[in-house]
Amino acid sequence: MSGQNPLLEVRHLRVEFPTRRGTLVALDDVSFTIAAGEVLGVVGESGAGKSMTGAAIIGLLEPPGRIAGGEIRLDGKRIDNLRYEDMRRIRGKDIGAIFQDPLTTLNPLYTVGRQLAETMTTHLPITPAEARKRAIGWLDLVGIPAAAQRIDSYPHEFSGGMRQRVVIALALCAEPRLIVADEPTTALDVSIQAQIIALLKSLAREKGTAMMLVTHDMGVIAETADRVAVMYAGRIAEIGPVRNVVKQASHPYTVGLMGSIPPLDRRVERLAQIDGAMPRLSAIPKGCAYNPRCPKSFARCAQDRPDLLPAGPTQAACWLYADGEGAKNV
Amino acid sequence: MFAFILSRVLQSLPVLFTVALISFAMFAYVGDPVAIMLGQDFTEAQRQALVKDLGLDQPFWVQFATFLGNAVQGEFGLSYRLSRPVADLIAERAPATLELALTAATLALLIGVPMGVYTGLYRNSWLSRFFLTFSLVGVSLPTFLIGILLILVFAVWLGVLPSFGRGDTVKIGWWSTGFLTWTGIKALILPSITLGLFQLTLIMRLVRAEMLEVLRVDYIKFARARGLPNRAVHFGHALKNTLVPVITIVGLQLGAIIAFAIVTETVFQWPGMGLLFIQSVNQADIPVMAAYLLLISALFVTINLIVDLLYYAVDPRLRIGRGQGAH
């Protein structure tokens, strides 16, 4: 394994949904990388393709959705075209996943200890007794009090926040190098969200686990991510270091998105918003998908589709940066 | 646990009482056993004697109380038709019906559940489509027709299986079993298929629908995301979560199989309780009919109790409030 390769490399990923009324393109030309130990935040409105990207990476797209183009590489090895059984061995072992709603992610009929042990014995060469011991260790690590007693509890005996801790333990217990966390705090109380994010962050750092953190919560991203990708209508609008994207966004959509976070330090008459709505997959406009809503759009935006172009410290899919210098002429 | 069972048994007493009352009341006004027992030629004195002998000159409530008091002691009186104790008649016939029902239910479960899982998992394969079409036949064809068709094919045309009766039986205590002889087993095949086919297709369709439902659920997706092998996902996680509704239906159907084996037993002249019941109906043999109905309702009550206990075994969420729920 060479140190040259990023841990995860997604190139020109295209996901299609064949429907009776034609093929919908859910993801189009999505490219990004995640380095070992890095946290990439993925933000965007509902339906922008954030979760779809995560599902494509772990190889669990809902049929009839399918990868129609591009490639996904883990450690330089393609994983998007593996047979089900080969991909299964990677899931959980190399790529862990955390889902949105901890109330529905755990099987209600099995104890948390059994679910943890089952995951570990599937991927690691350990005995059931050893797995049980480690399961207690993991519950302890994710902050379940009295782990040794709670290991034989069923999911319904835990609160939502505690269940998400169990889910995190399940995602991490086979020590994967990448975690795909799909809105891990959306279903939780605000007071619990911060705890869960802090836990994820510290565990990822401790274990050197890279993370793709899908969320629509900019606060979570700003706090946790190293880099951030902004998605819009199945494409990446802007990607770059989190500080630059949050503070000095280049793409007009990112600017609008950041501008619509209400400021806490002063009163505002009206909350800022982006006019209009994200187009449906069946009606993505020609050219830049954002152009009908974009305050800065010009003729070219409605004609050609921009690729990611260097825009200062970030990359933005926007014709404003077509001069190739990456200078900010906003 | 014991308190739970006890409370359920107590709850079932009013049910049994009501069934006893209704069945007894219904039969008290259906047909005249005296006329049937006496035949064509009789004197008024003979009639009077028989009425008195049977206790039919007593008021309805007295008759019912007597019936109930005897029933509690396992005493259901004499059959009007055969002049033998009803309890003996039923004990004699019960093994035949129970063995038939058990075979049919086992068949339905052992074939229906795997077929349901298969059609749920591979719902677009041609085999699944075949199973589904086949299940329509099972659901829509009436039992007697299936029985007659099977007799036509296997007994008349092919001549490989008997068309009626139980074959040779072996006595174990008071229980007579057909499982231990070759002819007994051969005789079981057609009736148990006839009786079990509807249940089989019902179970298959139920399991399929439940599997389709469960496979979409988050914890199944998460089980896949954890990289668990398909077998563990499908059987350990998905199938187990379909069990509660399946147990409910199977339980009720098992009751139905035993209670309504009447048609199958008639078609195959199977010497079970159903045939006994039909013959008793023809002759207005009230003690037998009342005892039979009471027995069947007791059976349903028992099955329901077992189903409830199985719920607790399968789903830990139902166990809260029994000293185990933590917060």
XYZ file of C-alpha atoms in Angstrom:
657
model
C 0.000 0.000 0.000
C 1.706 3.126 -1.154
C 1.407 6.332 0.791
C 0.697 8.126 -2.469
C -2.848 6.928 -2.816
C -5.584 8.685 -0.899
C -7.570 6.273 1.280
C -10.721 6.820 -0.723
C -10.863 8.145 -4.240
C -14.136 8.817 -6.017
C -13.782 9.738 -9.659
C -16.490 10.896 -12.051
C -19.084 8.901 -10.126
C -22.436 8.728 -11.870
C -25.493 7.087 -10.348
C -28.623 6.512 -12.354
C -32.149 5.454 -11.539
C -33.917 3.865 -14.480
C -37.609 4.710 -14.217
C -40.529 4.240 -16.513
C -40.310 7.848 -17.573
C -36.663 7.772 -18.459
C -33.404 7.584 -16.583
C -32.846 9.920 -13.662
C -29.272 10.948 -12.982
C -28.977 11.129 -9.205
C -25.224 11.715 -9.084
C -23.308 13.224 -11.940
C -19.554 13.463 -12.243
C -18.879 13.445 -8.520
C -15.158 13.404 -7.722
C -13.368 13.776 -4.413
C -10.796 12.095 -2.241
C -10.471 11.387 1.434
C -7.012 10.961 2.926
C -6.295 8.547 5.757
C -7.515 10.020 9.012
C -9.192 12.935 7.305
C -12.751 14.097 7.947
C -14.624 15.208 4.851
C -17.886 16.959 5.485
C -20.575 16.701 2.817
C -23.350 19.300 2.951
C -26.279 20.257 0.783
C -30.033 20.440 0.751
C -32.226 17.353 0.970
C -32.026 15.443 -2.280
C -28.691 16.923 -3.311
C -27.152 13.463 -3.393
C -25.217 13.447 -0.131
C -26.624 10.200 1.217
C -26.621 8.688 -2.249
C -22.872 9.255 -2.446
C -22.423 7.488 0.888
C -24.630 4.595 -0.218
C -22.650 4.246 -3.456
C -19.376 4.072 -1.522
C -20.551 1.284 0.786
C -22.102 -0.460 -2.206
C -25.655 -0.371 -0.896
C -27.538 1.750 -3.399
C -31.240 1.055 -3.267
C -32.274 -0.740 -6.435
C -32.993 0.200 -9.137
C -30.277 2.803 -8.500
C -26.929 1.799 -9.944
C -23.474 3.114 -10.569
C -23.470 3.989 -14.259
C -20.051 5.485 -14.579
C -16.858 6.519 -12.845
C -15.029 4.573 -10.185
C -14.516 4.319 -6.463
C -11.136 3.262 -5.153
C -10.184 2.234 -1.655
C -6.410 2.233 -1.176
C -6.078 2.392 -4.942
C -8.186 -0.751 -5.464
C -11.477 -0.419 -7.268
C -14.427 -1.346 -5.090
C -17.352 -0.154 -7.202
C -17.377 -3.197 -9.467
C -16.835 -5.932 -6.891
C -19.133 -8.906 -6.597
C -21.631 -8.697 -3.731
C -19.745 -11.201 -1.606
C -16.390 -9.429 -2.045
C -17.918 -6.052 -1.238
C -19.613 -7.556 1.807
C -16.218 -8.418 3.266
C -15.176 -4.792 2.877
C -18.313 -3.405 4.485
C -17.921 -3.238 8.218
C -14.299 -4.359 7.976
C -12.774 -1.536 5.916
C -15.678 0.874 5.597
C -18.027 1.316 8.526
C -21.367 3.044 8.280
C -23.489 5.066 10.676
C -27.100 5.787 9.786
C -29.368 8.619 10.622
C -31.948 7.213 12.985
C -30.580 5.135 15.864
C -34.116 4.122 16.818
C -34.466 2.065 13.662
C -30.859 1.064 12.969
C -30.577 -1.597 15.648
C -32.367 -4.913 15.371
C -34.945 -4.869 18.177
C -34.804 -8.629 18.721
C -31.135 -8.982 19.650
C -29.126 -7.636 22.549
C -26.571 -4.955 21.718
C -23.855 -7.324 22.868
C -24.946 -9.953 20.410
C -25.043 -7.471 17.557
C -21.550 -6.238 18.408
C -20.137 -9.735 18.798
C -21.754 -10.846 15.563
C -20.120 -7.990 13.661
C -16.709 -8.722 15.123
C -16.770 -12.485 14.636
C -17.826 -11.890 11.022
C -14.745 -9.816 10.247
C -12.098 -10.645 12.821
C -10.514 -13.996 13.647
C -11.683 -14.049 17.248
C -13.672 -16.411 19.445
C -17.179 -15.557 20.674
C -15.823 -15.168 24.207
C -13.178 -12.724 23.022
C -15.793 -10.884 20.962
C -17.970 -10.483 24.019
C -15.071 -9.093 26.015
C -14.279 -6.637 23.269
C -17.951 -5.705 22.942
C -17.952 -4.609 26.579
C -14.783 -2.635 25.862
C -16.437 -0.891 22.924
C -19.583 -0.020 24.852
C -17.357 1.427 27.538
C -15.373 3.364 24.960
C -18.437 4.978 23.412
C -19.567 6.074 26.843
C -22.245 3.577 27.871
C -22.224 3.552 31.657
C -21.936 0.144 33.342
C -21.112 -1.469 30.010
C -20.609 -4.917 31.495
C -24.213 -4.934 32.715
C -25.763 -3.200 29.733
C -24.250 -5.561 27.168
C -27.191 -7.946 27.539
C -29.753 -5.174 27.182
C -31.969 -4.864 24.143
C -31.981 -1.705 22.005
C -35.356 -0.561 23.359
C -33.813 -0.350 26.794
C -31.541 2.497 25.668
C -32.338 6.145 24.964
C -31.875 7.598 21.475
C -28.488 9.118 22.253
C -27.282 5.918 23.882
C -28.462 3.904 20.903
C -26.487 6.123 18.559
C -23.451 5.446 20.747
C -24.114 1.736 20.271
C -24.390 2.295 16.513
C -21.041 4.081 16.572
C -19.529 1.156 18.452
C -20.995 -1.187 15.829
C -19.541 0.870 13.000
C -16.104 0.996 14.598
C -15.802 -2.426 16.222
C -14.057 -4.117 13.297
C -11.686 -1.135 13.153
C -12.435 0.137 9.650
C -10.264 2.840 8.143
C -13.183 4.821 6.810
C -16.539 5.641 8.334
C -19.442 6.846 6.236
C -21.639 8.724 8.709
C -24.960 9.654 7.138
C -26.523 12.439 9.211
C -25.553 10.772 12.477
C -27.105 13.463 14.660
C -30.158 14.581 12.696
C -32.586 12.394 14.621
C -31.207 13.341 18.032
C -31.981 16.098 20.531
C -29.828 19.167 20.060
C -28.295 18.679 23.492
C -27.219 15.142 22.551
C -25.951 16.097 19.083
C -22.845 17.830 20.388
C -21.952 14.840 22.564
C -22.281 12.414 19.688
C -20.234 14.577 17.355
C -17.540 15.031 19.992
C -17.489 11.267 20.539
C -17.216 10.522 16.820
C -14.486 13.088 16.406
C -12.383 11.865 19.297
C -12.775 8.185 18.370
C -11.891 8.872 14.744
C -8.791 10.757 15.823
C -7.801 8.130 18.359
C -8.162 5.250 15.906
C -6.905 7.217 12.897
C -10.189 6.548 11.121
C -11.102 8.716 8.160
C -14.681 9.878 7.967
C -17.159 11.043 5.411
C -19.631 13.052 7.432
C -22.877 13.695 5.609
C -25.034 16.358 7.221
C -26.977 19.491 6.518
C -25.815 21.041 9.748
C -23.102 23.592 8.976
C -22.270 23.889 12.667
C -21.353 20.218 12.824
C -19.226 20.566 9.699
C -17.387 23.659 10.916
C -16.580 21.900 14.155
C -15.589 18.521 12.854
C -14.494 18.438 9.231
C -11.072 19.082 7.731
C -12.473 19.665 4.286
C -16.005 20.110 3.071
C -17.817 19.290 -0.162
C -20.971 21.226 -0.996
C -23.416 19.275 -3.152
C -26.193 20.605 -5.322
C -28.543 18.629 -7.555
C -26.325 15.557 -7.670
C -23.084 17.406 -8.309
C -20.331 18.881 -6.223
C -20.626 22.673 -6.304
C -17.604 23.446 -4.209
C -14.976 21.551 -2.289
C -12.139 22.794 -0.142
C -10.735 23.266 3.343
C -13.519 23.847 5.805
C -12.288 27.277 6.958
C -12.238 28.665 3.406
C -15.580 27.223 2.407
C -17.293 28.516 5.504
C -15.642 31.934 5.722
C -14.914 32.846 2.094
C -17.009 30.675 -0.127
C -16.439 30.938 -3.869
C -19.480 29.315 -5.434
C -22.557 31.546 -5.316
C -24.557 28.607 -3.982
C -22.168 28.119 -1.075
C -22.282 31.869 -0.455
C -26.069 31.659 -0.323
C -25.980 28.584 1.886
C -23.592 30.192 4.368
C -25.532 33.444 4.202
C -28.710 31.691 5.205
C -27.285 30.596 8.567
C -28.949 33.051 10.950
C -26.445 35.162 12.887
C -26.743 34.871 16.636
C -24.931 38.062 17.524
C -27.300 40.577 15.976
C -30.964 40.975 15.226
C -32.082 40.662 11.641
C -35.369 41.773 10.124
C -35.670 38.833 7.769
C -33.734 35.611 7.658
C -31.656 35.337 4.524
C -32.697 32.627 2.088
C -31.945 31.366 -1.388
C -34.930 32.016 -3.616
C -36.510 29.083 -5.382
C -35.927 25.407 -4.726
C -33.437 22.819 -5.851
C -34.607 21.308 -9.147
C -36.002 17.806 -9.192
C -33.820 15.148 -10.735
C -36.175 14.940 -13.688
C -35.836 18.657 -14.439
C -32.224 19.635 -13.934
C -31.623 22.753 -16.037
C -29.118 22.851 -18.850
C -25.726 24.299 -18.063
C -25.019 24.969 -14.404
C -27.807 23.384 -12.354
C -27.847 26.389 -10.063
C -28.138 29.072 -12.766
C -31.898 29.783 -12.476
C -31.461 30.670 -8.791
C -28.035 32.263 -9.060
C -27.797 36.019 -8.544
C -24.577 36.125 -10.579
C -25.550 33.961 -13.531
C -24.686 35.072 -17.042
C -25.169 33.734 -20.540
C -22.632 30.932 -20.358
C -24.143 29.496 -17.168
C -27.292 28.472 -19.007
C -25.290 26.897 -21.854
C -22.366 24.884 -20.568
C -21.838 22.914 -17.429
C -18.865 24.031 -15.364
C -16.398 21.464 -13.975
C -14.642 22.053 -10.686
C -12.315 24.996 -11.272
C -9.656 26.337 -8.927
C -11.107 29.254 -6.989
C -8.547 30.433 -4.484
C -8.021 27.814 -1.788
C -11.130 25.885 -2.841
C -12.452 24.435 -6.065
C -15.816 25.594 -7.369
C -17.934 24.408 -10.276
C -18.674 27.926 -11.443
C -17.929 29.889 -14.589
C -16.953 32.903 -12.495
C -13.597 31.188 -12.139
C -13.167 30.347 -15.795
C -10.220 32.659 -16.261
C -8.028 29.937 -14.872
C -6.265 32.120 -12.345
C -8.547 31.239 -9.510
C -8.722 34.953 -8.751
C -11.788 36.082 -6.919
C -13.638 38.392 -9.220
C -16.779 38.282 -7.141
C -44.702 -15.893 34.290
C -46.924 -18.180 36.305
C -49.185 -15.247 37.211
C -49.472 -14.382 33.533
C -50.517 -17.901 32.562
C -52.946 -18.080 35.451
C -54.577 -14.798 34.512
C -54.927 -15.937 30.918
C -56.528 -19.203 32.019
C -58.977 -17.293 34.192
C -59.754 -14.947 31.299
C -60.562 -17.933 29.123
C -63.191 -19.316 31.494
C -65.950 -16.873 30.429
C -65.123 -17.694 26.817
C -65.543 -21.394 27.405
C -68.740 -20.824 29.400
C -70.231 -18.765 26.583
C -69.326 -21.347 23.976
C -70.871 -24.066 26.113
C -74.055 -22.063 26.529
C -74.394 -21.194 22.851
C -73.663 -24.675 21.587
C -75.957 -26.283 24.088
C -78.738 -23.784 23.434
C -78.388 -24.133 19.677
C -78.596 -27.879 19.715
C -81.458 -27.918 22.181
C -83.585 -26.440 19.430
C -82.118 -28.285 16.468
C -83.713 -31.567 15.486
C -85.436 -34.059 17.734
C -83.134 -36.827 18.915
C -86.031 -38.761 20.344
C -87.712 -39.188 16.978
C -84.463 -40.283 15.389
C -83.580 -42.756 18.119
C -86.979 -44.374 18.175
C -87.276 -44.917 14.454
C -90.606 -45.585 12.744
C -92.606 -47.713 15.200
C -92.964 -46.742 18.835
C -95.568 -46.340 21.487
C -96.237 -43.167 23.404
C -95.045 -44.917 26.565
C -91.722 -45.732 24.942
C -91.352 -42.108 23.871
C -92.149 -40.819 27.365
C -89.656 -43.209 28.896
C -86.895 -42.139 26.515
C -87.562 -38.431 27.062
C -87.372 -38.960 30.794
C -84.312 -41.136 30.418
C -82.473 -38.462 28.439
C -83.525 -35.732 30.868
C -85.284 -33.831 28.116
C -88.346 -33.235 30.285
C -86.296 -30.955 32.538
C -86.265 -27.150 32.012
C -83.507 -25.810 29.736
C -81.429 -24.309 32.551
C -81.445 -27.490 34.531
C -80.347 -29.434 31.474
C -77.565 -26.931 30.849
C -76.397 -26.968 34.468
C -76.291 -30.754 34.433
C -74.362 -30.703 31.167
C -71.898 -28.147 32.510
C -71.419 -29.927 35.816
C -70.677 -33.178 34.033
C -68.435 -31.486 31.450
C -66.213 -30.030 34.162
C -65.600 -33.589 35.343
C -64.793 -34.708 31.799
C -68.143 -36.409 31.554
C -70.140 -35.558 28.450
C -72.896 -38.095 28.790
C -73.946 -40.838 26.420
C -74.162 -40.467 22.698
C -77.828 -40.673 21.679
C -76.811 -42.422 18.527
C -74.290 -44.983 19.714
C -75.292 -45.200 23.381
C -71.659 -44.985 24.413
C -69.909 -42.375 26.562
C -69.067 -39.296 24.463
C -65.690 -38.970 26.161
C -64.763 -42.440 24.934
C -65.935 -41.700 21.408
C -63.876 -38.517 21.234
C -60.814 -40.119 22.798
C -61.120 -42.863 20.201
C -61.351 -40.428 17.306
C -58.991 -37.692 18.495
C -55.696 -39.408 17.575
C -56.744 -39.697 13.926
C -57.636 -36.019 13.671
C -54.649 -34.809 15.660
C -52.186 -36.849 13.622
C -53.725 -35.618 10.394
C -53.728 -31.998 11.571
C -50.195 -32.229 12.868
C -48.923 -33.663 9.599
C -50.772 -31.041 7.588
C -49.483 -28.188 9.775
C -45.917 -29.474 9.680
C -46.126 -29.790 5.927
C -47.526 -26.272 5.615
C -44.794 -24.813 7.837
C -41.830 -26.730 6.470
C -42.732 -25.908 2.888
C -44.584 -22.617 3.303
C -41.947 -20.722 5.288
C -38.988 -21.464 2.982
C -41.154 -20.721 -0.059
C -42.196 -17.432 1.514
C -38.602 -16.490 2.284
C -37.517 -17.418 -1.212
C -40.266 -15.485 -2.963
C -39.583 -12.525 -0.669
C -35.869 -12.489 -1.415
C -36.002 -13.195 -5.134
C -39.331 -11.739 -5.993
C -38.641 -11.379 -9.690
C -37.265 -14.837 -10.417
C -39.411 -17.146 -12.511
C -39.544 -19.671 -9.692
C -41.078 -17.033 -7.416
C -43.651 -16.210 -10.032
C -44.418 -19.904 -10.359
C -44.834 -20.262 -6.577
C -47.145 -17.270 -6.485
C -49.322 -18.561 -9.289
C -49.386 -21.967 -7.638
C -50.387 -20.356 -4.351
C -53.395 -18.795 -6.025
C -54.599 -22.294 -6.799
C -54.155 -23.281 -3.186
C -55.994 -20.247 -1.921
C -58.873 -20.350 -4.339
C -59.692 -24.023 -4.898
C -62.099 -25.410 -2.285
C -60.752 -28.165 -0.067
C -63.163 -30.866 -1.184
C -62.264 -30.270 -4.811
C -58.555 -30.569 -4.107
C -59.210 -33.779 -2.189
C -61.297 -35.265 -4.978
C -58.734 -34.270 -7.598
C -55.936 -35.852 -5.588
C -57.964 -39.035 -5.201
C -58.627 -39.053 -8.935
C -54.965 -38.694 -9.840
C -53.149 -40.698 -7.162
C -55.726 -43.302 -6.188
C -57.754 -43.847 -9.348
C -55.364 -43.134 -12.227
C -52.000 -43.936 -10.728
C -53.292 -46.269 -8.040
C -50.336 -45.574 -5.753
C -52.094 -44.173 -2.688
C -55.250 -45.228 -0.853
C -58.336 -43.099 -1.374
C -59.873 -43.536 2.070
C -59.254 -44.627 5.642
C -56.233 -44.568 7.921
C -54.490 -47.756 6.892
C -53.151 -49.949 9.709
C -52.727 -48.365 13.103
C -50.719 -49.326 16.127
C -52.023 -48.856 19.663
C -49.815 -47.053 22.131
C -51.840 -46.984 25.329
C -55.208 -45.534 24.321
C -53.615 -43.609 21.434
C -53.777 -45.244 18.028
C -51.105 -44.035 15.644
C -50.749 -44.400 11.915
C -47.180 -43.095 11.903
C -45.651 -46.482 12.593
C -47.010 -48.518 9.705
C -46.285 -48.180 6.032
C -49.975 -48.224 5.055
C -50.685 -45.690 7.798
C -48.155 -43.267 6.401
C -49.336 -43.817 2.840
C -52.910 -43.148 3.933
C -51.827 -39.897 5.567
C -50.315 -38.355 2.442
C -53.361 -37.316 0.425
C -55.522 -36.077 3.322
C -52.692 -34.064 4.870
C -51.893 -32.418 1.527
C -55.565 -31.618 1.068
C -55.863 -30.203 4.552
C -52.525 -28.366 4.529
C -52.481 -26.870 1.050
C -54.492 -23.800 1.919
C -52.444 -23.185 5.062
C -49.248 -23.694 3.095
C -50.108 -21.061 0.536
C -51.393 -18.733 3.226
C -48.165 -19.047 5.211
C -46.091 -18.596 2.087
C -47.900 -15.409 1.102
C -47.748 -14.067 4.631
C -44.039 -14.759 5.057
C -43.367 -13.239 1.650
C -45.270 -10.045 2.438
C -43.594 -9.735 5.831
C -40.145 -10.373 4.347
C -40.652 -7.688 1.705
C -41.642 -5.322 4.486
C -38.756 -6.155 6.792
C -36.087 -6.167 4.095
C -36.703 -2.467 3.552
C -36.185 -1.592 7.193
C -33.145 0.343 8.420
C -31.729 -2.367 10.641
C -31.551 -4.734 7.710
C -29.691 -2.123 5.696
C -27.448 -1.570 8.689
C -26.867 -5.307 9.048
C -25.713 -5.299 5.426
C -23.586 -2.211 6.069
C -21.914 -4.143 8.892
C -20.928 -6.723 6.292
C -22.886 -9.610 7.765
C -23.240 -12.582 5.420
C -26.513 -12.846 3.515
C -27.576 -15.884 5.454
C -27.299 -14.049 8.764
C -29.116 -11.030 7.358
C -31.937 -12.978 5.754
C -32.589 -15.600 8.392
C -31.121 -14.203 11.597
C -32.274 -10.627 11.207
C -35.078 -10.503 8.635
C -36.962 -13.776 9.140
C -36.919 -13.522 12.909
C -38.555 -10.119 12.673
C -41.390 -11.551 10.590
C -42.181 -14.199 13.173
C -44.725 -12.399 15.349
C -47.418 -12.107 12.675
C -46.497 -15.532 11.303
C -46.894 -17.151 14.720
C -50.263 -15.472 15.146
C -51.605 -16.767 11.880
C -50.073 -20.210 12.171
C -51.518 -20.597 15.652
C -55.003 -19.678 14.564
C -54.694 -21.828 11.467
C -53.590 -24.814 13.493
C -56.800 -24.452 15.457
C -58.695 -24.162 12.204
C -56.992 -27.239 10.784
C -58.089 -29.338 13.723
C -61.560 -27.852 13.997
C -62.387 -27.820 10.333
C -60.793 -31.055 9.234
C -64.447 -32.014 8.797
C -64.469 -31.575 5.034
C -61.208 -33.412 4.464
C -62.227 -36.210 6.816
C -65.497 -36.593 4.960
C -63.822 -36.712 1.552
C -61.296 -39.313 2.684
C -63.593 -41.132 5.144
C -60.945 -40.387 7.757
C -62.096 -41.847 11.085
C -61.474 -38.656 13.067
C -63.460 -36.232 15.159
C -64.692 -34.323 12.132
C -66.342 -37.383 10.665
C -67.810 -38.171 14.080
C -69.195 -34.634 14.208
C -70.793 -34.845 10.781
C -72.412 -38.174 11.612
C -73.655 -36.706 14.878
C -75.141 -33.716 13.071
C -77.093 -36.038 10.805
C -78.609 -37.758 13.816
C -78.956 -34.693 16.058
C -76.633 -36.344 18.561
C -76.499 -33.340 20.878
C -74.073 -34.587 23.554
C -71.421 -35.361 20.945
C -71.846 -32.059 19.118
C -71.777 -29.996 22.298
C -68.726 -31.824 23.593
C -66.970 -31.413 20.264
C -67.594 -27.675 20.124
C -66.493 -27.271 23.713
C -63.345 -29.210 23.009
C -62.568 -27.105 19.951
C -63.045 -23.861 21.842
C -60.781 -25.119 24.611
C -58.275 -25.930 21.892
C -58.415 -22.404 20.474
C -58.018 -20.903 23.922
C -54.973 -23.078 24.551
C -53.439 -22.224 21.194
C -53.952 -18.525 21.836
C -52.208 -18.852 25.160
C -49.269 -20.608 23.524
C -49.138 -17.936 20.800
C -48.991 -15.236 23.461
C -46.171 -17.027 25.224
C -44.282 -17.346 21.938
C -44.573 -13.585 21.416
C -42.687 -13.109 24.640
C -40.064 -15.569 23.557
C -39.553 -13.851 20.199
C -39.871 -10.148 20.934
C -38.005 -8.712 23.920
C -39.922 -5.435 23.643
C -43.011 -7.203 24.960
C -41.177 -8.291 28.060
C -41.045 -4.777 29.523
C -42.960 -4.312 32.704
C -42.125 -7.770 33.954
C -39.308 -6.573 36.161
C -36.737 -6.536 33.437
C -37.104 -3.171 31.734
C -34.302 -0.749 32.513
C -34.126 2.919 31.792
